[in-house]
Coordinates of C-alpha atoms in Angstrom, one line a residue:
M21 CA -71.0 -20.9 26.5
K22 CA -67.6 -21.8 27.4
T23 CA -66.6 -25.9 27.1
S24 CA -62.8 -27.2 28.0
E25 CA -62.7 -29.8 25.2
P26 CA -61.1 -30.3 22.2
A27 CA -57.6 -28.2 23.2
A28 CA -57.7 -24.9 21.8
A29 CA -57.0 -21.3 23.3
L30 CA -60.8 -21.2 23.3
T31 CA -63.1 -23.0 22.0
L32 CA -66.8 -21.8 21.7
R33 CA -69.8 -23.4 21.9
G34 CA -73.0 -22.7 19.9
V35 CA -76.0 -24.3 17.3
P36 CA -75.5 -26.5 14.5
A37 CA -76.4 -24.3 12.2
S38 CA -74.6 -25.8 8.7
P39 CA -73.1 -29.9 8.9
G40 CA -68.8 -29.9 8.6
I41 CA -65.7 -28.7 9.1
A42 CA -64.3 -25.2 7.8
I43 CA -60.4 -24.1 8.8
G44 CA -59.2 -20.9 8.5
R45 CA -58.6 -17.1 9.9
V46 CA -61.2 -15.1 10.9
F47 CA -62.7 -12.4 9.5
L48 CA -64.2 -10.3 11.0
F49 CA -67.2 -8.9 9.6
S50 CA -68.8 -5.7 11.5
D51 CA -72.2 -3.4 10.5
K52 CA -71.2 -0.5 13.0
T53 CA -71.3 2.5 12.0
P54 CA -68.5 4.9 13.1
V55 CA -68.1 7.0 16.3
V56 CA -68.6 10.9 14.1
E57 CA -67.2 14.1 15.7
R58 CA -67.9 17.4 14.2
E59 CA -63.9 18.9 13.9
Q60 CA -63.4 22.3 13.1
L61 CA -61.1 22.6 10.4
S62 CA -59.1 26.6 9.4
A63 CA -60.0 27.7 5.5
A64 CA -56.7 26.1 4.4
E65 CA -57.7 22.6 5.3
V66 CA -60.5 22.7 3.4
P67 CA -59.6 21.8 -0.3
R68 CA -57.3 18.2 1.2
E69 CA -60.4 17.0 3.0
I70 CA -62.6 17.5 0.1
E71 CA -60.1 15.7 -2.0
R72 CA -60.3 13.1 0.7
L73 CA -63.7 12.5 1.3
R74 CA -63.5 12.1 -3.2
Q75 CA -61.2 9.7 -2.7
A76 CA -63.6 7.7 0.3
V77 CA -66.4 7.8 -1.6
Q78 CA -64.1 5.9 -4.7
R79 CA -62.8 3.7 -3.1
A80 CA -66.6 2.5 -2.2
K81 CA -67.8 3.0 -4.7
Q82 CA -65.2 -0.2 -6.0
E83 CA -66.3 -2.4 -3.1
I84 CA -69.6 -2.2 -3.4
E85 CA -68.6 -3.2 -7.0
Q86 CA -66.7 -5.7 -6.4
D87 CA -70.1 -7.0 -4.3
H88 CA -72.0 -7.1 -6.4
A89 CA -70.2 -9.1 -8.4
I90 CA -69.5 -11.0 -5.9
A91 CA -73.5 -11.6 -5.9
Q92 CA -73.5 -12.4 -8.9
E93 CA -71.1 -14.9 -9.3
Q94 CA -73.3 -16.7 -6.3
G95 CA -77.1 -15.4 -7.0
G96 CA -77.1 -14.1 -10.4
E97 CA -78.5 -11.0 -11.2
D98 CA -81.3 -11.2 -9.6
A99 CA -79.7 -11.4 -6.2
A100 CA -77.1 -8.6 -6.8
R101 CA -79.3 -5.7 -7.9
I102 CA -79.5 -5.4 -4.0
F103 CA -76.4 -2.6 -4.2
E104 CA -78.8 -0.9 -7.1
V105 CA -79.9 1.5 -3.7
H106 CA -76.1 1.9 -2.8
H107 CA -75.1 2.9 -6.4
L108 CA -77.4 5.4 -6.5
I109 CA -76.9 7.1 -3.3
L110 CA -72.9 7.5 -4.8
D111 CA -73.4 8.1 -8.1
D112 CA -76.0 10.9 -7.2
A113 CA -73.3 13.9 -8.5
D114 CA -75.8 16.5 -6.5
F115 CA -75.7 14.9 -2.8
L116 CA -71.7 14.8 -3.6
A117 CA -71.6 18.7 -4.8
R118 CA -74.4 19.3 -1.3
L119 CA -71.1 16.9 0.6
E120 CA -68.8 19.1 -0.6
N121 CA -70.2 22.4 -0.8
E122 CA -71.1 21.9 3.1
I123 CA -67.4 21.1 3.8
A124 CA -66.1 24.6 2.4
T125 CA -69.2 26.2 3.9
N126 CA -68.8 24.5 6.8
T127 CA -65.5 24.5 7.6
V128 CA -66.6 21.1 8.8
N129 CA -65.1 17.3 8.6
A130 CA -65.8 15.1 6.1
A131 CA -66.4 12.6 7.7
F132 CA -69.5 14.8 9.6
A133 CA -70.8 16.4 6.7
F134 CA -71.1 12.7 5.5
Q135 CA -73.0 11.7 8.0
H136 CA -74.8 14.6 8.3
L137 CA -76.3 15.0 5.0
M138 CA -76.7 11.6 4.3
H139 CA -79.0 11.4 7.7
E140 CA -81.2 14.2 6.3
Y141 CA -80.7 12.9 2.5
V142 CA -82.3 9.7 3.8
S143 CA -85.2 11.3 5.4
Q144 CA -86.3 13.3 2.2
L145 CA -86.1 9.7 0.1
L146 CA -88.1 7.9 2.9
T147 CA -91.0 11.6 3.1
H148 CA -91.1 11.9 -0.6
S149 CA -91.2 8.7 -2.4
T150 CA -92.0 4.7 -1.1
L151 CA -90.0 3.6 -2.9
F152 CA -86.8 3.2 -0.7
S153 CA -89.4 1.7 2.6
H154 CA -87.9 -1.8 3.6
R155 CA -83.8 -0.3 3.0
D156 CA -82.9 1.5 5.7
T157 CA -80.2 -1.0 6.1
D158 CA -79.2 -0.2 3.0
F159 CA -78.8 2.9 3.6
Q160 CA -76.7 2.5 6.6
D161 CA -74.6 0.4 4.6
V162 CA -73.4 3.2 2.1
E163 CA -73.2 5.6 5.9
R164 CA -70.9 3.3 6.2
R165 CA -68.3 2.3 4.0
V166 CA -67.4 6.0 3.0
L167 CA -67.5 7.2 7.0
R168 CA -65.0 3.6 6.7
H169 CA -62.6 5.0 4.5
L170 CA -62.7 8.1 6.0
Q171 CA -61.4 7.3 9.2
G172 CA -58.7 4.9 7.8
D173 CA -60.8 1.6 8.7
Q174 CA -60.2 -0.7 5.8
G175 CA -61.7 -3.7 7.2
G176 CA -64.8 -5.3 8.0
Y177 CA -66.3 -5.5 3.5
L178 CA -66.7 -9.4 1.7
S179 CA -64.8 -7.6 -1.5
K180 CA -61.5 -7.2 1.4
L181 CA -61.3 -10.6 2.7
A182 CA -58.7 -12.8 1.6
S183 CA -59.4 -16.4 -0.2
G184 CA -60.1 -19.4 2.5
A185 CA -61.7 -16.7 5.1
I186 CA -64.0 -18.3 8.2
V187 CA -67.0 -15.1 8.4
I188 CA -67.6 -14.7 11.2
A189 CA -69.5 -10.9 12.2
E190 CA -73.1 -11.1 15.2
D191 CA -76.2 -11.8 12.4
L192 CA -76.5 -13.0 8.7
P193 CA -79.2 -10.6 7.3
P194 CA -79.9 -10.9 3.9
S195 CA -77.4 -8.2 2.1
L196 CA -74.4 -10.4 4.3
A197 CA -76.1 -13.9 3.4
V198 CA -76.3 -13.2 -0.6
L199 CA -73.1 -12.5 -1.1
L200 CA -71.4 -15.9 0.7
N201 CA -69.4 -18.0 -0.9
R202 CA -66.9 -21.1 -1.3
H203 CA -65.1 -19.9 -3.2
N204 CA -64.5 -17.5 -1.0
I205 CA -66.1 -18.5 2.2
R206 CA -64.8 -22.0 3.8
G207 CA -67.5 -21.5 6.6
F208 CA -69.2 -18.8 9.5
A209 CA -70.1 -17.5 12.6
T210 CA -72.7 -15.7 14.3
D211 CA -73.0 -14.4 18.3
F212 CA -77.4 -14.4 17.6
G213 CA -79.4 -16.1 14.1
G214 CA -81.3 -18.9 14.0
V215 CA -80.9 -21.6 12.3
T216 CA -83.9 -22.2 9.8
S217 CA -83.5 -17.6 9.0
H218 CA -84.2 -16.6 5.3
G219 CA -80.0 -16.6 5.5
V220 CA -79.3 -19.5 6.3
I221 CA -80.9 -21.5 4.2
L222 CA -79.3 -19.5 1.0
A223 CA -76.0 -20.5 3.1
R224 CA -76.4 -23.6 3.7
S225 CA -77.2 -23.7 -0.2
N226 CA -73.7 -22.9 -1.2
G227 CA -72.4 -26.3 1.2
L228 CA -70.9 -23.4 4.2
P229 CA -70.9 -24.9 7.6
A230 CA -72.3 -22.9 10.1
V231 CA -72.7 -21.9 14.1
L232 CA -74.9 -19.6 15.9
G233 CA -75.6 -18.7 18.6
L234 CA -72.6 -18.3 19.9
R235 CA -73.2 -14.7 21.5
E236 CA -70.0 -13.1 22.2
I237 CA -67.7 -14.9 19.7
T238 CA -67.6 -10.7 18.0
K239 CA -66.5 -10.0 21.0
L240 CA -63.5 -12.8 21.3
C241 CA -61.6 -12.9 18.6
K242 CA -60.7 -11.2 15.9
S243 CA -59.2 -11.1 12.3
G244 CA -56.7 -13.8 11.4
D245 CA -57.7 -15.4 14.6
R246 CA -56.3 -19.2 13.7
A247 CA -60.5 -21.3 13.7
I248 CA -61.8 -24.2 13.2
L249 CA -65.5 -24.2 12.7
D250 CA -67.5 -27.4 13.5
G251 CA -70.5 -27.7 12.1
D252 CA -71.5 -31.0 13.1
E253 CA -71.2 -30.4 17.4
G254 CA -71.7 -26.6 16.9
L255 CA -67.6 -25.9 18.3
V256 CA -65.7 -22.4 17.3
L257 CA -62.0 -23.4 18.4
L258 CA -60.0 -20.3 18.5
N259 CA -56.1 -20.8 17.7
P260 CA -56.0 -24.7 18.2
D261 CA -53.2 -25.9 19.6
E262 CA -51.0 -28.6 16.8
A263 CA -53.1 -32.1 18.2
T264 CA -56.5 -30.1 17.4
L265 CA -55.4 -28.6 14.2
N266 CA -54.4 -31.9 13.3
R267 CA -57.0 -35.0 14.4
Y268 CA -59.9 -31.6 12.6
Q269 CA -56.9 -31.5 9.1
K270 CA -57.6 -35.6 9.1
R271 CA -61.4 -35.2 9.7
Q272 CA -62.4 -32.9 7.3
A273 CA -59.9 -34.6 4.3
R274 CA -62.1 -38.2 5.2
Q275 CA -66.0 -35.7 5.0
L276 CA -64.8 -34.0 1.3
E277 CA -63.8 -37.6 0.0
A278 CA -67.2 -38.9 0.8
R279 CA -69.0 -37.0 -0.8
S280 CA -66.6 -36.3 -3.8
R281 CA -67.5 -40.5 -3.8
L282 CA -71.0 -39.6 -4.2
G283 CA -70.5 -37.4 -8.1
H284 CA -71.5 -41.6 -9.1
L285 CA -74.6 -41.0 -8.2
R286 CA -75.9 -38.0 -10.6
N287 CA -77.5 -40.3 -12.5
L288 CA -79.1 -43.2 -10.5
P289 CA -82.6 -42.6 -9.4
A290 CA -83.2 -42.4 -5.5
R291 CA -85.0 -45.6 -4.8
T292 CA -84.4 -48.1 -1.2
R293 CA -82.9 -51.3 -2.3
D294 CA -86.0 -53.0 -2.1
G295 CA -88.1 -51.3 -4.8
R296 CA -89.3 -48.2 -3.4
N297 CA -88.6 -45.0 -5.6
I298 CA -88.7 -41.6 -3.1
E299 CA -88.4 -38.4 -5.9
L300 CA -85.6 -36.1 -4.7
A301 CA -86.1 -32.8 -6.3
A302 CA -83.8 -29.8 -4.9
N303 CA -85.3 -26.6 -3.3
L304 CA -84.4 -23.0 -5.4
E305 CA -84.4 -19.8 -4.6
F306 CA -82.9 -17.9 -8.0
A307 CA -83.9 -18.9 -11.3
D308 CA -80.2 -18.5 -11.9
E309 CA -79.8 -22.0 -9.9
V310 CA -81.3 -24.0 -12.4
G311 CA -78.4 -26.0 -13.5
L312 CA -77.4 -26.8 -9.0
V313 CA -80.5 -29.5 -10.3
H314 CA -78.9 -31.3 -13.4
E315 CA -75.1 -31.1 -11.4
N316 CA -76.3 -32.6 -8.1
G317 CA -79.0 -35.5 -9.3
A318 CA -82.3 -33.6 -8.5
Q319 CA -85.5 -34.7 -9.9
G320 CA -86.8 -31.4 -10.5
I321 CA -87.0 -28.6 -8.7
G322 CA -89.0 -29.9 -4.5
L323 CA -89.9 -26.1 -3.9
F324 CA -88.9 -22.6 -5.8
R325 CA -89.2 -19.3 -3.5
T326 CA -90.6 -16.4 -5.7
E327 CA -90.2 -13.7 -2.9
Y328 CA -86.7 -12.8 -4.5
L329 CA -89.1 -11.3 -7.4
Y330 CA -91.3 -9.0 -4.4
L331 CA -88.0 -8.3 -2.1
D332 CA -86.1 -4.7 -3.2
K333 CA -88.5 -3.8 -5.4
P334 CA -90.2 -0.6 -5.8
E335 CA -93.8 -1.8 -7.2
A336 CA -95.3 -6.0 -7.7
P337 CA -93.6 -7.6 -11.1
S338 CA -95.6 -7.9 -13.7
E339 CA -97.0 -10.9 -15.3
E340 CA -95.1 -10.5 -17.5
L341 CA -92.1 -10.3 -15.4
Q342 CA -93.2 -13.7 -14.1
F343 CA -94.2 -15.7 -16.7
E344 CA -91.0 -15.1 -18.3
T345 CA -89.2 -16.3 -14.9
Y346 CA -91.7 -18.8 -14.9
Y347 CA -91.4 -20.0 -17.8
R348 CA -87.6 -20.8 -18.8
I349 CA -87.5 -22.0 -15.6
A350 CA -89.6 -24.5 -16.3
Q351 CA -88.2 -25.0 -20.0
E352 CA -84.9 -26.0 -18.6
A353 CA -85.6 -28.9 -16.2
R354 CA -87.9 -30.5 -18.7
P355 CA -88.2 -33.0 -18.3
H356 CA -89.2 -32.8 -14.6
P357 CA -91.4 -31.1 -12.6
V358 CA -91.3 -27.0 -10.6
I359 CA -93.2 -27.1 -7.9
I360 CA -93.4 -22.9 -7.2
R361 CA -94.9 -21.4 -4.4
T362 CA -96.8 -18.7 -4.4
L363 CA -95.9 -15.7 -2.7
D364 CA -95.0 -16.0 0.9
L365 CA -93.8 -13.2 2.2
G366 CA -94.5 -11.0 5.3
G367 CA -92.5 -12.5 8.5
D368 CA -89.4 -12.2 8.9
K369 CA -89.8 -9.6 4.4
L370 CA -92.2 -7.8 2.8
P371 CA -91.1 -5.8 -0.5
A372 CA -92.2 -1.7 -0.3
C373 CA -94.8 -3.2 -3.0
I374 CA -97.0 -4.8 0.0
K375 CA -98.1 -2.0 2.0
S376 CA -98.5 -2.9 6.3
A377 CA -98.3 -1.8 9.7
S378 CA -96.0 -3.1 11.9
E379 CA -97.2 -6.4 13.9
P380 CA -96.3 -7.0 17.8
N381 CA -95.5 -10.9 16.6
P382 CA -95.2 -11.0 12.2
F383 CA -94.8 -13.8 12.0
L384 CA -98.2 -15.2 13.4
G385 CA -100.0 -12.0 11.8
W386 CA -99.5 -10.6 7.6
R387 CA -98.2 -13.1 6.2
A388 CA -97.7 -15.7 3.4
I389 CA -101.5 -16.5 1.7
R390 CA -103.3 -14.2 3.8
I391 CA -101.8 -11.7 2.3
C392 CA -102.4 -12.9 -1.2
L393 CA -106.3 -13.8 0.4
D394 CA -106.5 -9.2 1.1
Q395 CA -104.6 -8.4 -2.1
P396 CA -106.8 -10.4 -4.8
E397 CA -105.1 -8.6 -7.1
L398 CA -101.3 -9.5 -6.2
F399 CA -102.2 -13.2 -6.3
K400 CA -103.9 -13.6 -9.3
T401 CA -100.9 -11.7 -11.0
Q402 CA -99.0 -14.4 -9.9
L403 CA -101.5 -17.5 -10.6
R404 CA -102.0 -15.8 -14.2
A405 CA -98.1 -16.4 -15.3
M406 CA -98.2 -19.8 -13.5
L407 CA -100.6 -21.2 -15.8
R408 CA -99.5 -19.3 -18.3
A409 CA -95.3 -20.4 -18.3
N410 CA -97.3 -24.8 -17.4
V411 CA -98.0 -24.7 -21.6
L412 CA -95.3 -26.3 -21.2
G413 CA -96.4 -28.7 -19.0
N414 CA -94.1 -29.8 -15.8
I415 CA -94.8 -26.6 -13.4
K416 CA -97.0 -27.2 -9.8
I417 CA -98.6 -24.8 -8.1
L418 CA -98.2 -24.2 -4.3
L419 CA -100.2 -22.2 -2.2
P420 CA -98.2 -21.8 1.3
M421 CA -99.6 -20.3 5.2
I422 CA -102.9 -22.5 4.6
A423 CA -104.4 -23.1 7.9
G424 CA -107.6 -24.3 7.0
V425 CA -110.3 -25.3 4.3
D426 CA -112.4 -22.2 4.5
E427 CA -108.5 -20.1 3.2
L428 CA -108.3 -22.8 1.1
D429 CA -111.9 -22.6 -0.3
R430 CA -110.8 -19.2 -1.5
A431 CA -107.7 -19.4 -2.9
L432 CA -109.0 -22.7 -4.7
A433 CA -111.6 -19.5 -5.8
L434 CA -108.9 -17.4 -7.1
I435 CA -106.8 -20.2 -8.9
E436 CA -110.2 -20.4 -10.3
Q437 CA -111.0 -17.0 -11.6
A438 CA -107.8 -16.4 -12.9
K439 CA -108.9 -18.8 -16.0
R440 CA -111.4 -17.5 -16.1
E441 CA -109.3 -14.2 -17.2
L442 CA -106.9 -16.3 -19.6
A443 CA -109.6 -17.5 -21.5
K444 CA -111.3 -13.8 -21.7
A445 CA -107.8 -12.6 -22.7
K446 CA -107.1 -15.5 -25.0
K447 CA -103.6 -16.3 -23.8
P448 CA -102.5 -20.0 -23.7
F449 CA -102.9 -21.6 -20.6
A450 CA -103.0 -24.6 -18.5
P451 CA -106.6 -25.1 -17.1
D452 CA -105.4 -28.8 -15.5
T453 CA -102.7 -27.2 -13.8
E454 CA -101.6 -29.2 -10.7
V455 CA -102.0 -27.3 -7.0
G456 CA -101.8 -28.0 -4.2
V457 CA -100.4 -27.0 -0.4
M458 CA -97.9 -27.2 1.6
I459 CA -98.0 -27.8 5.6
E460 CA -97.2 -25.6 7.5
V461 CA -99.2 -24.5 10.5
P462 CA -100.4 -27.1 13.5
A463 CA -104.0 -26.8 12.3
A464 CA -103.6 -27.6 8.4
A465 CA -102.0 -30.9 9.6
L466 CA -104.2 -32.0 11.2
M467 CA -106.9 -31.1 8.8
A468 CA -104.6 -32.9 6.3
D469 CA -106.8 -35.5 4.8
Q470 CA -110.0 -32.2 4.0
I471 CA -107.8 -30.0 2.5
A472 CA -106.3 -33.3 0.6
E473 CA -109.7 -33.6 -1.2
R474 CA -109.4 -30.4 -3.1
V475 CA -105.9 -31.1 -4.2
S476 CA -103.0 -32.8 -6.6
F477 CA -100.0 -33.1 -3.4
L478 CA -99.2 -32.2 -0.7
S479 CA -95.5 -30.7 0.8
I480 CA -94.7 -30.7 4.6
G481 CA -92.9 -27.6 5.3
T482 CA -91.1 -28.7 8.6
N483 CA -89.3 -25.0 9.6
D484 CA -92.7 -23.2 10.0
L485 CA -94.7 -26.4 11.6
T486 CA -91.6 -27.3 13.8
Q487 CA -91.5 -23.1 15.2
Y488 CA -96.1 -23.9 15.5
V489 CA -95.7 -26.8 17.3
M490 CA -92.9 -26.1 19.5
A491 CA -94.0 -22.1 20.0
A492 CA -89.9 -21.4 19.6
D493 CA -89.7 -18.3 17.1
R494 CA -87.0 -19.3 14.2
G495 CA -84.9 -16.1 14.4
N496 CA -84.6 -16.2 18.1
A497 CA -81.1 -18.2 19.5
R498 CA -82.5 -18.0 23.1
V499 CA -85.4 -20.2 22.5
A500 CA -83.0 -22.5 18.9
H501 CA -83.3 -25.7 21.2
L502 CA -86.7 -25.9 21.1
L503 CA -85.9 -25.6 16.8
M504 CA -82.7 -28.3 17.0
G505 CA -82.9 -32.4 16.7
L506 CA -86.1 -34.5 16.1
Q507 CA -89.3 -33.2 18.1
P508 CA -91.4 -36.5 19.1
A509 CA -94.4 -34.6 18.9
V510 CA -93.0 -33.3 14.6
L511 CA -92.5 -36.1 13.5
R512 CA -96.0 -37.7 15.0
L513 CA -97.4 -34.3 13.4
I514 CA -95.7 -35.4 9.8
Q515 CA -96.7 -39.0 10.5
Q516 CA -100.1 -37.7 10.8
V517 CA -100.0 -36.1 7.0
I518 CA -98.7 -39.1 5.0
H519 CA -101.1 -40.9 6.1
A520 CA -104.1 -38.8 5.8
A521 CA -103.4 -37.7 2.4
H522 CA -102.3 -41.3 1.1
R523 CA -105.6 -42.1 2.7
R524 CA -107.5 -39.5 0.0
G525 CA -104.3 -41.1 -2.9
V526 CA -103.1 -37.6 -2.6
W527 CA -99.0 -37.5 -2.4
V528 CA -96.9 -35.7 0.1
G529 CA -93.4 -34.1 0.9
V530 CA -91.0 -31.9 3.2
C531 CA -90.2 -29.2 1.7
G532 CA -88.9 -28.5 4.8
E533 CA -85.0 -28.8 6.8
M534 CA -85.8 -31.8 7.9
A535 CA -85.8 -33.4 4.8
A536 CA -82.0 -33.3 4.7
D537 CA -80.7 -33.7 7.9
Q538 CA -79.1 -36.8 7.4
L539 CA -80.9 -38.7 11.1
A540 CA -84.1 -37.5 9.5
T541 CA -83.9 -39.0 5.8
L542 CA -84.8 -42.8 7.5
L543 CA -87.4 -41.6 8.9
L544 CA -89.0 -40.0 6.6
V545 CA -88.8 -43.1 3.9
G546 CA -90.1 -45.3 7.1
M547 CA -93.3 -43.3 7.5
E548 CA -93.6 -44.1 3.3
I549 CA -92.5 -40.4 2.3
D550 CA -93.0 -39.4 -1.9
E551 CA -91.3 -37.1 -1.6
L552 CA -88.0 -34.8 -0.6
S553 CA -87.0 -31.6 -1.6
V554 CA -83.3 -30.7 -0.3
N555 CA -81.3 -28.1 -1.0
P556 CA -79.5 -28.8 -4.2
I557 CA -75.7 -29.7 -2.6
E558 CA -77.1 -31.9 0.2
V559 CA -78.5 -34.3 -3.1
P560 CA -76.1 -37.0 -3.9
R561 CA -76.1 -37.3 0.5
I562 CA -79.7 -38.1 0.9
K563 CA -79.7 -40.1 -2.4
K564 CA -76.6 -42.8 -1.1
I565 CA -78.9 -43.3 2.4
I566 CA -82.1 -43.4 0.5
R567 CA -80.2 -46.6 -2.0
S568 CA -78.1 -47.9 0.9
I569 CA -82.1 -48.8 3.2
T570 CA -84.8 -50.9 2.2
F571 CA -88.1 -49.7 2.7
Q572 CA -88.6 -52.6 5.3
E573 CA -85.6 -51.7 7.3
A574 CA -86.7 -47.4 7.5
R575 CA -90.3 -48.9 9.5
E576 CA -88.8 -50.6 11.6
V577 CA -86.2 -47.4 12.5
V578 CA -90.2 -45.5 13.2
Q579 CA -91.3 -47.7 14.9
Q580 CA -88.8 -47.5 16.6
V581 CA -88.0 -44.3 16.6
M582 CA -91.8 -43.5 17.5
E583 CA -91.5 -45.0 21.2
F584 CA -89.3 -42.4 22.7
A585 CA -90.5 -38.9 24.8
T586 CA -88.0 -37.2 24.1
A587 CA -85.8 -35.5 21.1
R588 CA -82.7 -36.2 23.0
E589 CA -84.0 -39.5 23.3
I590 CA -83.9 -39.7 19.1
H591 CA -81.0 -38.6 18.8
D592 CA -79.6 -40.7 20.8
Y593 CA -80.7 -43.3 18.4
L594 CA -80.6 -42.1 15.5
K595 CA -77.3 -41.1 15.7
P596 CA -74.9 -44.4 16.3
Y597 CA -77.5 -46.0 14.2
L598 CA -76.9 -43.9 10.9
R599 CA -73.3 -43.3 12.4
H600 CA -72.4 -47.4 12.3
R601 CA -74.9 -48.0 8.9
F602 CA -72.5 -44.6 7.5
K603 CA -69.4 -44.6 8.3
D604 CA -68.1 -42.6 4.7
L605 CA -71.3 -40.1 5.6
F606 CA -70.6 -39.0 9.2
A607 CA -66.7 -39.1 8.6

């Protein structure tokens, strides 16, 4: 939707996905495959065309190397493995020889020969091997890279962007998200996408301002345009006037100054002024990110996602690989706890090692604990690895997507079975490893008291809980407004879960995006939450709020907020309240 203010040649309003101000030049990322037409060559033109093909392949390989390096720096070797298939194709000597033969035999242009044989090549791979299922986007990416070079288009890939760019794309697929790096990107905006999608969570953990759901921004801007990205208000200003630019530069400077002032909090506890302690932990995607926990002053890992161990792999990870990963994380995080979530695949991500037919509503279908209960050997392999790694004593197991007590009982029975198998194999493990349940299904929230009787802790996953309570798909921009803000129904359910767990003597955390929402921090503390787990970069700001308030103040704010009937009313009350209380954080 277009708006007239603030002043700019064009101002677009979307959905604020990650806070902050970014100012820079647009880098328009396109994943469209170029149009290719067949051209008949003369015999004399063939050698030149083959040479053009070789150069295009070489340039594409150099781009992949650069993107691989960016991903490795950003997320470690595990994140960089997403480019393994890219290397495989362009290093296939037989495939390249067939390409040259196609050009020479049929005297056709290189682009046509490449696209034709690439489709044939991919079709053969998918027919004769399951290793490459779910890698369609990787094959398409390789195709686009080579064709662009053959057609003289140098743009479109992040390895090409200049320092300080604002990336604008139609959507944010994982292969793009893994390359987002705050060292060379200042922010991003997209036509589509949901604020709690996997890619956005990855980008937000890097402190990149982002605005989604702009619908037509990729059609309205071009690479090189000056842009202001306002992740707080969900605005993108293209080619702003000088007065607007100066105003945003000052606002950005105030935000950066406020962030730098929080460094002294690193070694201080997240404790209210009247002495209530909140465990403030960090959410991690990759094992290589453990250093961020210490750098930002978190008290451990409140959610370690294990999905990357399965994605982009032809086979499920072995028990030994998982054991080594979990052990290393626990060792580096000591003496703080590490909560490891068991496999949470399905929905928008399903690896090749788990076979499943397509489902009409995958987020309501076969995912997470439902897969694990149906494939007990897959589940027990992960459980045995966790139980063994917990000989260090600081690992806790978190079960996602539990919808009821019967599912929980089945999962707990498999944990006990995994323990018996380890004992029989005489492998050291921690038999008293704590187990918790992720509350993200409304049915589980309503049964929280019964669930709490069976486990050591609860962790509320607010992303999925909000999605299911509001019946609004997280990836659908058209219903994104239902997921924005603090919905009264969701807040009431969270409060019920906390009270139910405490009545059973069980502690409760929040590991969803709400934990990092500054407007929600006061509420969650006032609701008597015991633990918050957020993106590492958000830890200092959340700690600042907790250390600046009293528990009594937070309880009074909750009492007031629970009287409101809409998210808008809650927002209109909380935002000025917090702006007044934390002028430096809301610069």
